[in-house]
Short mmCIF file of C-alpha atoms in Angstrom, two decimals:
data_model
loop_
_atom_site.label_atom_id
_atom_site.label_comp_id
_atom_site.label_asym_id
_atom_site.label_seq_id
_atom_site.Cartn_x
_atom_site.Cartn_y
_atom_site.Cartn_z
CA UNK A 1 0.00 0.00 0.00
CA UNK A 2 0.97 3.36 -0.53
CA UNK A 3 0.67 5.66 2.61
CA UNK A 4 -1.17 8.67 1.70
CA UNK A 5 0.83 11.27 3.55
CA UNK A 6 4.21 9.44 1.40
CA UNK A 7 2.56 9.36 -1.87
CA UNK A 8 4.10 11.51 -4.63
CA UNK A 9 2.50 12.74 -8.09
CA UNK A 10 5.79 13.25 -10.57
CA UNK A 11 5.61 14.97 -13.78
CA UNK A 12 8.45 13.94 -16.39
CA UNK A 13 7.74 16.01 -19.62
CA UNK A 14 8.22 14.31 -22.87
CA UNK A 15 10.09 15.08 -26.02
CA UNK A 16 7.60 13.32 -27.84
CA UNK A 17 3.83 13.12 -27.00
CA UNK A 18 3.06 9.84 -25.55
CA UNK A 19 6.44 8.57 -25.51
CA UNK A 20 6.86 8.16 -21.74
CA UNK A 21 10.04 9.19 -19.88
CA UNK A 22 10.62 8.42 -16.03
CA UNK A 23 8.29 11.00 -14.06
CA UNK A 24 11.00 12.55 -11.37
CA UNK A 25 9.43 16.24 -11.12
CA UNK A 26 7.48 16.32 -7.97
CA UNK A 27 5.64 20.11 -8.25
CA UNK A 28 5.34 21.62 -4.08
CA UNK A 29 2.64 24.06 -5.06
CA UNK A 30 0.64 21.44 -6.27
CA UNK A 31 -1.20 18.17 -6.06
CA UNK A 32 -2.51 15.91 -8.55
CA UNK A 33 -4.95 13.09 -8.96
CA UNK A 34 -5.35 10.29 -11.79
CA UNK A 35 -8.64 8.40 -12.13
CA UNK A 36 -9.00 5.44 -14.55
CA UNK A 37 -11.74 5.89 -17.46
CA UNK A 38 -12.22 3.10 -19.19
CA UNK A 39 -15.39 2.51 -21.33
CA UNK A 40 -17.09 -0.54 -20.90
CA UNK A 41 -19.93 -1.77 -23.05
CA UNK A 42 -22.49 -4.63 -21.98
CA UNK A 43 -25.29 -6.50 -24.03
CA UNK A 44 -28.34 -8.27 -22.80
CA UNK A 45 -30.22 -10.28 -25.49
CA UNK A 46 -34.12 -10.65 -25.23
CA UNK A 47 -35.18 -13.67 -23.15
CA UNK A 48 -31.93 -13.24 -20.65
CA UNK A 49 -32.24 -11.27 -17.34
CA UNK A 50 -28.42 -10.64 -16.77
CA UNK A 51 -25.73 -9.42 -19.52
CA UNK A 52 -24.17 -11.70 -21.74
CA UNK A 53 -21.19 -10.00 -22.74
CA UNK A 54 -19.37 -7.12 -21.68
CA UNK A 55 -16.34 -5.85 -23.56
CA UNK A 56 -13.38 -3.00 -23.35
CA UNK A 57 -14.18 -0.04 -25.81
CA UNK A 58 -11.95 3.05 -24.74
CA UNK A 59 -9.43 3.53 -21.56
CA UNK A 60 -7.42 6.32 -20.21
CA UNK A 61 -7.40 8.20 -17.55
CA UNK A 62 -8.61 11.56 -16.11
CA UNK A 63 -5.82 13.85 -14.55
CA UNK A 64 -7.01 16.69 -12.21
CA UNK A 65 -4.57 19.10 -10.26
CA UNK A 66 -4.95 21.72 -7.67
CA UNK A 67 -3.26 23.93 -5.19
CA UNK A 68 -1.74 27.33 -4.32
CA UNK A 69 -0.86 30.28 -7.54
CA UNK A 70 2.85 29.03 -7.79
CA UNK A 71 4.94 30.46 -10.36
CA UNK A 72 7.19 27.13 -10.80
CA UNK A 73 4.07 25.10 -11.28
CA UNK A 74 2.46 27.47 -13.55
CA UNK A 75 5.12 27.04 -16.32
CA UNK A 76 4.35 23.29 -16.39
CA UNK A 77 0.46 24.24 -16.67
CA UNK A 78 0.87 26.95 -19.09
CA UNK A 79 3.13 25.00 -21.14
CA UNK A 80 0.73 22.35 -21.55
CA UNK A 81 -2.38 24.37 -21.59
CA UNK A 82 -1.34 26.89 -24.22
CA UNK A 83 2.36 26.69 -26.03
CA UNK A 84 5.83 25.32 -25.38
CA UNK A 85 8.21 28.06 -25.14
CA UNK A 86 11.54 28.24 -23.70
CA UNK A 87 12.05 31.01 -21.07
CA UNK A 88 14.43 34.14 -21.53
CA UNK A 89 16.92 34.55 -18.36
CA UNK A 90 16.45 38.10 -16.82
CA UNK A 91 20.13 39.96 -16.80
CA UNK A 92 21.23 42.75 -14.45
CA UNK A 93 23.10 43.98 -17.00
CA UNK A 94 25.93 41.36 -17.54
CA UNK A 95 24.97 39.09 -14.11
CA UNK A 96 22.67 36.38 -14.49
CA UNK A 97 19.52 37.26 -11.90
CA UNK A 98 18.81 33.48 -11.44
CA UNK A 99 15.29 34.39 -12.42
CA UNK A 100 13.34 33.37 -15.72
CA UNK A 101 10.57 35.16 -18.15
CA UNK A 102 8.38 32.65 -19.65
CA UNK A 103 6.19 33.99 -22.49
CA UNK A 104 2.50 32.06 -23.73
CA UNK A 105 1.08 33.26 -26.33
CA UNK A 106 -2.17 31.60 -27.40
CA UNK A 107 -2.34 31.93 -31.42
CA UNK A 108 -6.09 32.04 -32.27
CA UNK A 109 -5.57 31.41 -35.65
CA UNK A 110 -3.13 28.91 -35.57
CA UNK A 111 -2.28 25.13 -34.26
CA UNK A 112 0.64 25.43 -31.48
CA UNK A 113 3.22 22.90 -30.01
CA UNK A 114 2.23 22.20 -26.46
CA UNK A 115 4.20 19.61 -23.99
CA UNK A 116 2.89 16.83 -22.37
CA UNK A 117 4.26 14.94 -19.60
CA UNK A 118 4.34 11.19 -18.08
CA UNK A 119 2.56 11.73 -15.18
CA UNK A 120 3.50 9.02 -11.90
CA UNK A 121 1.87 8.01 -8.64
CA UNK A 122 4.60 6.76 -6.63
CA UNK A 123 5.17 5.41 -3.35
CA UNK A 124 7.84 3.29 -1.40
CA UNK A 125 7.35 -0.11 -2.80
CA UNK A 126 5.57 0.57 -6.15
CA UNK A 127 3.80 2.76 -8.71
CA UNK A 128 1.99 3.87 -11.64
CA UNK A 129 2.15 6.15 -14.65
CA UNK A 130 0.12 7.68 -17.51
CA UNK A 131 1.54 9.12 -20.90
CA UNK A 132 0.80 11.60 -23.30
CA UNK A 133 -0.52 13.23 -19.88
CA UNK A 134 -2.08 16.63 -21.15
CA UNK A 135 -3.33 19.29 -19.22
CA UNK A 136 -5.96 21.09 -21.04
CA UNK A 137 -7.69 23.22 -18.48
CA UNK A 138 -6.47 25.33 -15.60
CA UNK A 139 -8.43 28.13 -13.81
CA UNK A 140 -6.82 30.78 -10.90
CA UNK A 141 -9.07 32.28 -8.52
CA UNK A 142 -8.11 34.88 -6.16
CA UNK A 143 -10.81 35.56 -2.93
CA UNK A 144 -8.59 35.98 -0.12
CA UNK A 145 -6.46 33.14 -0.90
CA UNK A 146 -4.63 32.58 -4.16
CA UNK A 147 -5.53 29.04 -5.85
CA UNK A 148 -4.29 27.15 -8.89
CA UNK A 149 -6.39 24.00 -10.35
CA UNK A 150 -7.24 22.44 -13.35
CA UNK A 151 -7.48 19.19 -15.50
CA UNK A 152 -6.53 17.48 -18.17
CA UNK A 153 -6.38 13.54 -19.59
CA UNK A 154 -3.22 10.88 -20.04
CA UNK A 155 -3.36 7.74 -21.18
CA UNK A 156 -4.41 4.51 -19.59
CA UNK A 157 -2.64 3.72 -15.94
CA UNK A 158 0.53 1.32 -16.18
CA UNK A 159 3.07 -0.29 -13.24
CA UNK A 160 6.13 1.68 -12.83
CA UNK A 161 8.97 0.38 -10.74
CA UNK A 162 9.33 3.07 -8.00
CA UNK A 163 11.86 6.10 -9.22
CA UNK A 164 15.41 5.71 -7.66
CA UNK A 165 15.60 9.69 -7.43
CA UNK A 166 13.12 12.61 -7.02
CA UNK A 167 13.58 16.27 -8.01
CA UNK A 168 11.16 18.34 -5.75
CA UNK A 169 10.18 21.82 -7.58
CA UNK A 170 9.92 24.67 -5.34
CA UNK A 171 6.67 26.45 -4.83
CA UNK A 172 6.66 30.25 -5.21
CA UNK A 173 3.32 31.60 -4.23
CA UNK A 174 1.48 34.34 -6.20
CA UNK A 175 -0.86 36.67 -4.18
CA UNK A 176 -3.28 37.20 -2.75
CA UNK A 177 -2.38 40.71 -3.88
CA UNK A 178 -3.64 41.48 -7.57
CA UNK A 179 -4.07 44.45 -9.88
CA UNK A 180 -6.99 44.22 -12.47
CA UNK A 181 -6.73 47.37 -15.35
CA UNK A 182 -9.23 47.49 -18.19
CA UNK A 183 -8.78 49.54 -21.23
CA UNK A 184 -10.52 50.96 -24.49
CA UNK A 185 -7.18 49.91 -26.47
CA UNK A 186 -4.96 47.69 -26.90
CA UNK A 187 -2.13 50.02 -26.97
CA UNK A 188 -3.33 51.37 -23.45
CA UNK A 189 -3.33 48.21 -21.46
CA UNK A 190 -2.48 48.61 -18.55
CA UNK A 191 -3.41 51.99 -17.69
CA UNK A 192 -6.78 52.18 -15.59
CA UNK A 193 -7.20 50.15 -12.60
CA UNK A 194 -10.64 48.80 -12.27
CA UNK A 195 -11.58 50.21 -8.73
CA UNK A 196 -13.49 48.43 -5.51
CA UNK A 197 -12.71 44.56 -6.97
CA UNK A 198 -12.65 42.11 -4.40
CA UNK A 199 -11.93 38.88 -6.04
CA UNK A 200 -11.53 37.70 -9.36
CA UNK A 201 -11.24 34.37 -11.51
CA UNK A 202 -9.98 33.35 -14.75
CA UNK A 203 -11.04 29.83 -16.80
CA UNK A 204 -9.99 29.00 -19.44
CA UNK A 205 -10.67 25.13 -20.12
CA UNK A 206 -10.31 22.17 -23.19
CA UNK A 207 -7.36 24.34 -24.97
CA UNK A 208 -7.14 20.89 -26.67
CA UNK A 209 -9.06 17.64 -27.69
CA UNK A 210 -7.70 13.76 -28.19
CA UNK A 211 -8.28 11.50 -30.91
CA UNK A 212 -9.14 7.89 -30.91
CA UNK A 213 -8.33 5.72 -33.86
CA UNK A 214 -9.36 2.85 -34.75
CA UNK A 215 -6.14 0.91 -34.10
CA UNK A 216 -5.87 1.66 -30.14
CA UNK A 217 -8.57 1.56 -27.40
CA UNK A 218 -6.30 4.88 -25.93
CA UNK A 219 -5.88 8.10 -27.88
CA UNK A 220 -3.55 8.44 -30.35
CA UNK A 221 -2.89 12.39 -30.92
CA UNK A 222 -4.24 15.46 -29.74
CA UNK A 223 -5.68 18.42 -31.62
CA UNK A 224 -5.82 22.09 -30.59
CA UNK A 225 -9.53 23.06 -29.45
CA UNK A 226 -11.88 25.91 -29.22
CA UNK A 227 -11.11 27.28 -25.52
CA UNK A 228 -13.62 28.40 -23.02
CA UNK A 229 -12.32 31.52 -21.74
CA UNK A 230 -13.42 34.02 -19.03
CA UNK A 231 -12.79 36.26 -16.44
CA UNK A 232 -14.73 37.28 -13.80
CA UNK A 233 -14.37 40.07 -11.06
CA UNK A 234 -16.45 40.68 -8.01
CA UNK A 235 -17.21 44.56 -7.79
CA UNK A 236 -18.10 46.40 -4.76
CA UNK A 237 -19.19 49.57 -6.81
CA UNK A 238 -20.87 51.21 -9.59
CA UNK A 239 -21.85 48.84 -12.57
CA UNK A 240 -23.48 51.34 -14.75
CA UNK A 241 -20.37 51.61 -17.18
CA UNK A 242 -20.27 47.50 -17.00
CA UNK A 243 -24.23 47.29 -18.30
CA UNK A 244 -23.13 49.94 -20.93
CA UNK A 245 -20.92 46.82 -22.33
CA UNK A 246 -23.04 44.15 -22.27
CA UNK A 247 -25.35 46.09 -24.41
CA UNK A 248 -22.81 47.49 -26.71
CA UNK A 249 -20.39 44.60 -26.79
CA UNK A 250 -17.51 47.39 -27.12
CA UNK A 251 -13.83 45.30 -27.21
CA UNK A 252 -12.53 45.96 -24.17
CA UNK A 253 -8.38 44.76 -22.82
CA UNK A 254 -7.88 43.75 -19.55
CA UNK A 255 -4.76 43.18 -17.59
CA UNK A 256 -4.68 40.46 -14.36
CA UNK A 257 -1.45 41.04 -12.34
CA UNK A 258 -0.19 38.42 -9.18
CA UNK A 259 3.24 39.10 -7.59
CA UNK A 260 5.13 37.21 -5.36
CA UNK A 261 8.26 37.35 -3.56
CA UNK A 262 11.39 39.38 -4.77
CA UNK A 263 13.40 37.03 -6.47
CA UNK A 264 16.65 39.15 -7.00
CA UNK A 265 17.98 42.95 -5.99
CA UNK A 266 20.54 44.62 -7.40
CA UNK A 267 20.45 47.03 -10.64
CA UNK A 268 17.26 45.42 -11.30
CA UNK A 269 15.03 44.15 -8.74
CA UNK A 270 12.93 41.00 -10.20
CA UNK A 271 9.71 39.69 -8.33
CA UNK A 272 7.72 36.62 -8.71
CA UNK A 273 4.78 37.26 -10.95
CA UNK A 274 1.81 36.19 -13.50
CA UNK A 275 0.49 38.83 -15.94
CA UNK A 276 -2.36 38.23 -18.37
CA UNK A 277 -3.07 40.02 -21.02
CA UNK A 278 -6.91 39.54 -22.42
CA UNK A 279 -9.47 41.30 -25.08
CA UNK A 280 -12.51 40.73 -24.15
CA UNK A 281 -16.36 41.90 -23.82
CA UNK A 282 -18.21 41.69 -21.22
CA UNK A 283 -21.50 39.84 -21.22
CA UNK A 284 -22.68 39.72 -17.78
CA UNK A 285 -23.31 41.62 -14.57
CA UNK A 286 -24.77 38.98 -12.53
CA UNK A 287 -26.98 40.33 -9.06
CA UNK A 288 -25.99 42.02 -5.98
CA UNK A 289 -25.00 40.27 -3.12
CA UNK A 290 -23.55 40.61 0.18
CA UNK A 291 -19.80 40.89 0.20
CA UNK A 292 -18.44 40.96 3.63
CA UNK A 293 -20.89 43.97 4.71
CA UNK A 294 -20.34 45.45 1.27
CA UNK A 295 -23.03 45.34 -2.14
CA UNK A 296 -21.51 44.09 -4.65
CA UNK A 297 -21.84 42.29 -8.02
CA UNK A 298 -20.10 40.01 -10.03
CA UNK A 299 -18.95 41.13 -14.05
CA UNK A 300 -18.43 38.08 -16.20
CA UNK A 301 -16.07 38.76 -19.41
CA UNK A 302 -15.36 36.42 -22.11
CA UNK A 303 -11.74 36.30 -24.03
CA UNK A 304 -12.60 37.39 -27.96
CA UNK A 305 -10.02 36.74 -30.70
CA UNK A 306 -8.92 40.57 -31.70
CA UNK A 307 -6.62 41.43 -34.70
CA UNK A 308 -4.52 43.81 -32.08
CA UNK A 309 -3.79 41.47 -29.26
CA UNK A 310 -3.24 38.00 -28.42
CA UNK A 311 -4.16 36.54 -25.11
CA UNK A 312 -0.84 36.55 -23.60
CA UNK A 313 0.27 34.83 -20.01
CA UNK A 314 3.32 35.74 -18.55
CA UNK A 315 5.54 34.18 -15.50
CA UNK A 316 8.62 35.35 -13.87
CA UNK A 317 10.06 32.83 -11.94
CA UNK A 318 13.37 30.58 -11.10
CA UNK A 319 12.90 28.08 -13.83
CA UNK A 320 15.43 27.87 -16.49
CA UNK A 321 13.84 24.68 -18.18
CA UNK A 322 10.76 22.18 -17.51
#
């Protein structure tokens, strides 16, 4: 048995999709879960009372994940959820600051290169692991505490002898201080801070979709997806401006900013951080409520494609590679 305080979820991220490598990443801002899906499909013929024959038709398995806004573990999210870049080392001048930009840019137009990992279960005696482990869904939500979760799909569950090493990821926690700015332009973002928000969340799930052939009861390949994206902000103040957008459904570019810790001083001083960068309209002001002895409402905006701006994520953190 595996005792549930010693149990470890490992990422190992893959140079090719489903090829699976040796998980050895354990993530400390985060925990994961795997659940077994197969399909199973049962027929009954008229005159018998029980089932006759039951037979295998798909497997895999389901892959969930939460925990705190960590700027490590948001790399391997982001990287998986949206694009596979490689991050840009920060300089003070000519000395390395030990701290890392990391860049996703989700192309609306276009199919992108994500990564997927080998995701493991492991404990002291023995363990398991899923390739082609994708995780297509993540959503951050900030309401006094700063949270990261998600999900996403590998493939079916297999033994794994238990890994002789483990590399344990920092975590570097985001929040629960955040700056939301919304703007008429593109070129402006950034420049007026929405006032009175108390909270605010942003989904965006199934960046990407399997495929089944034929020829395998798993999935074979992924394809890039039609994302659900919003964001959503709990207001303590006045939403006449906010109705004038619904019913115009003017473009609007909002900016969602989580620091952390200082991660280097010197000639430059470098904090922890997520930034994104979002058109959007807004399509709902939702009803007043009691917020901690305040009124307040909630303004739901969805993500649009627009010519002028990508939805961009960025992280500063202290990884140099996945």
């Amino acid at each position: 048995m595996i005792p549930t305080a010693l149990a470890k979820y490992l990422l190992g991220p893959e140079t090719t999709p489903g090829t699976a490598v040796t998980p050895s990443k354990q993530l400390l801002g985060l925990s994961f879960s795997l659940t077994p899906s197969e399909e199973i499909s049962r027929f009954r013929p008229d005159g018998v009372r029980l089932d006759t024959a039951t037979y295998l038709t798909a497997q895999g398995t389901e892959v969930d994940f939460e925990g705190i806004l960590d700027a490590n573990a948001l790399a391997y999210v982001l990287a998986s959820s949206i694009v596979s870049v490689s991050p840009t080392q920060i300089m003070d001048g000519t000395t390395p600051t030990g701290a890392y930009q990391w860049s996703f840019i989700l192309n609306p137009t276009a199919s992108q290169a994500r990564r997927t990992y080998t995701i493991g279960l492991a404990g002291p005696s023995y363990a398991y692991q899923a390739a082609y482990g994708l995780l297509h869904s993540f959503s951050i939500e900030i309401s006094g505490e700063a949270k990261l979760s998600g999900s996403g799909v590998a493939r079916a569950l297999e033994a794994l002898s238990p890994p002789e090493s483990v590399i344990q990821v920092p975590a570097i926690p985001l929040g629960p201080i955040f700056t939301l700015t919304m703007d008429s332009t593109a070129g402006g973002i950034g420049t007026t801070a929405v006032q009175g928000v108390l909270s605010v969340s942003l989904e965006i799930s199934e960046t990407a979709a399997t495929v089944r052939t034929g020829s395998d009861l798993d999935f074979s390949t992924h394809v890039d997806a039609a994302p659900d994206a919003t964001l959503s902000f709990t207001l303590a103040g006045d939403v006449a401006s906010y109705l004038d957008l619904v019913r115009t459904g003017a473009r609007r570019y909002v900016r969602l900013t989580v620091t952390g810790p200082t991660l280097y001083s010197g000639g430059v001083n470098v904090v922890a951080m997520f930034q994104a960068d979002l058109p959007v309209v807004v399509e709902k002001v939702d009803k007043f409520s009691d917020e901690d002895g305040v009124y307040a409402a909630e303004i739901t905006a969805r993500v649009v494609y627009d010519a002028s701006l990508s939805p961009t994520f960025l992280v500063i953190n202290r990884l140099g590679a996945l």
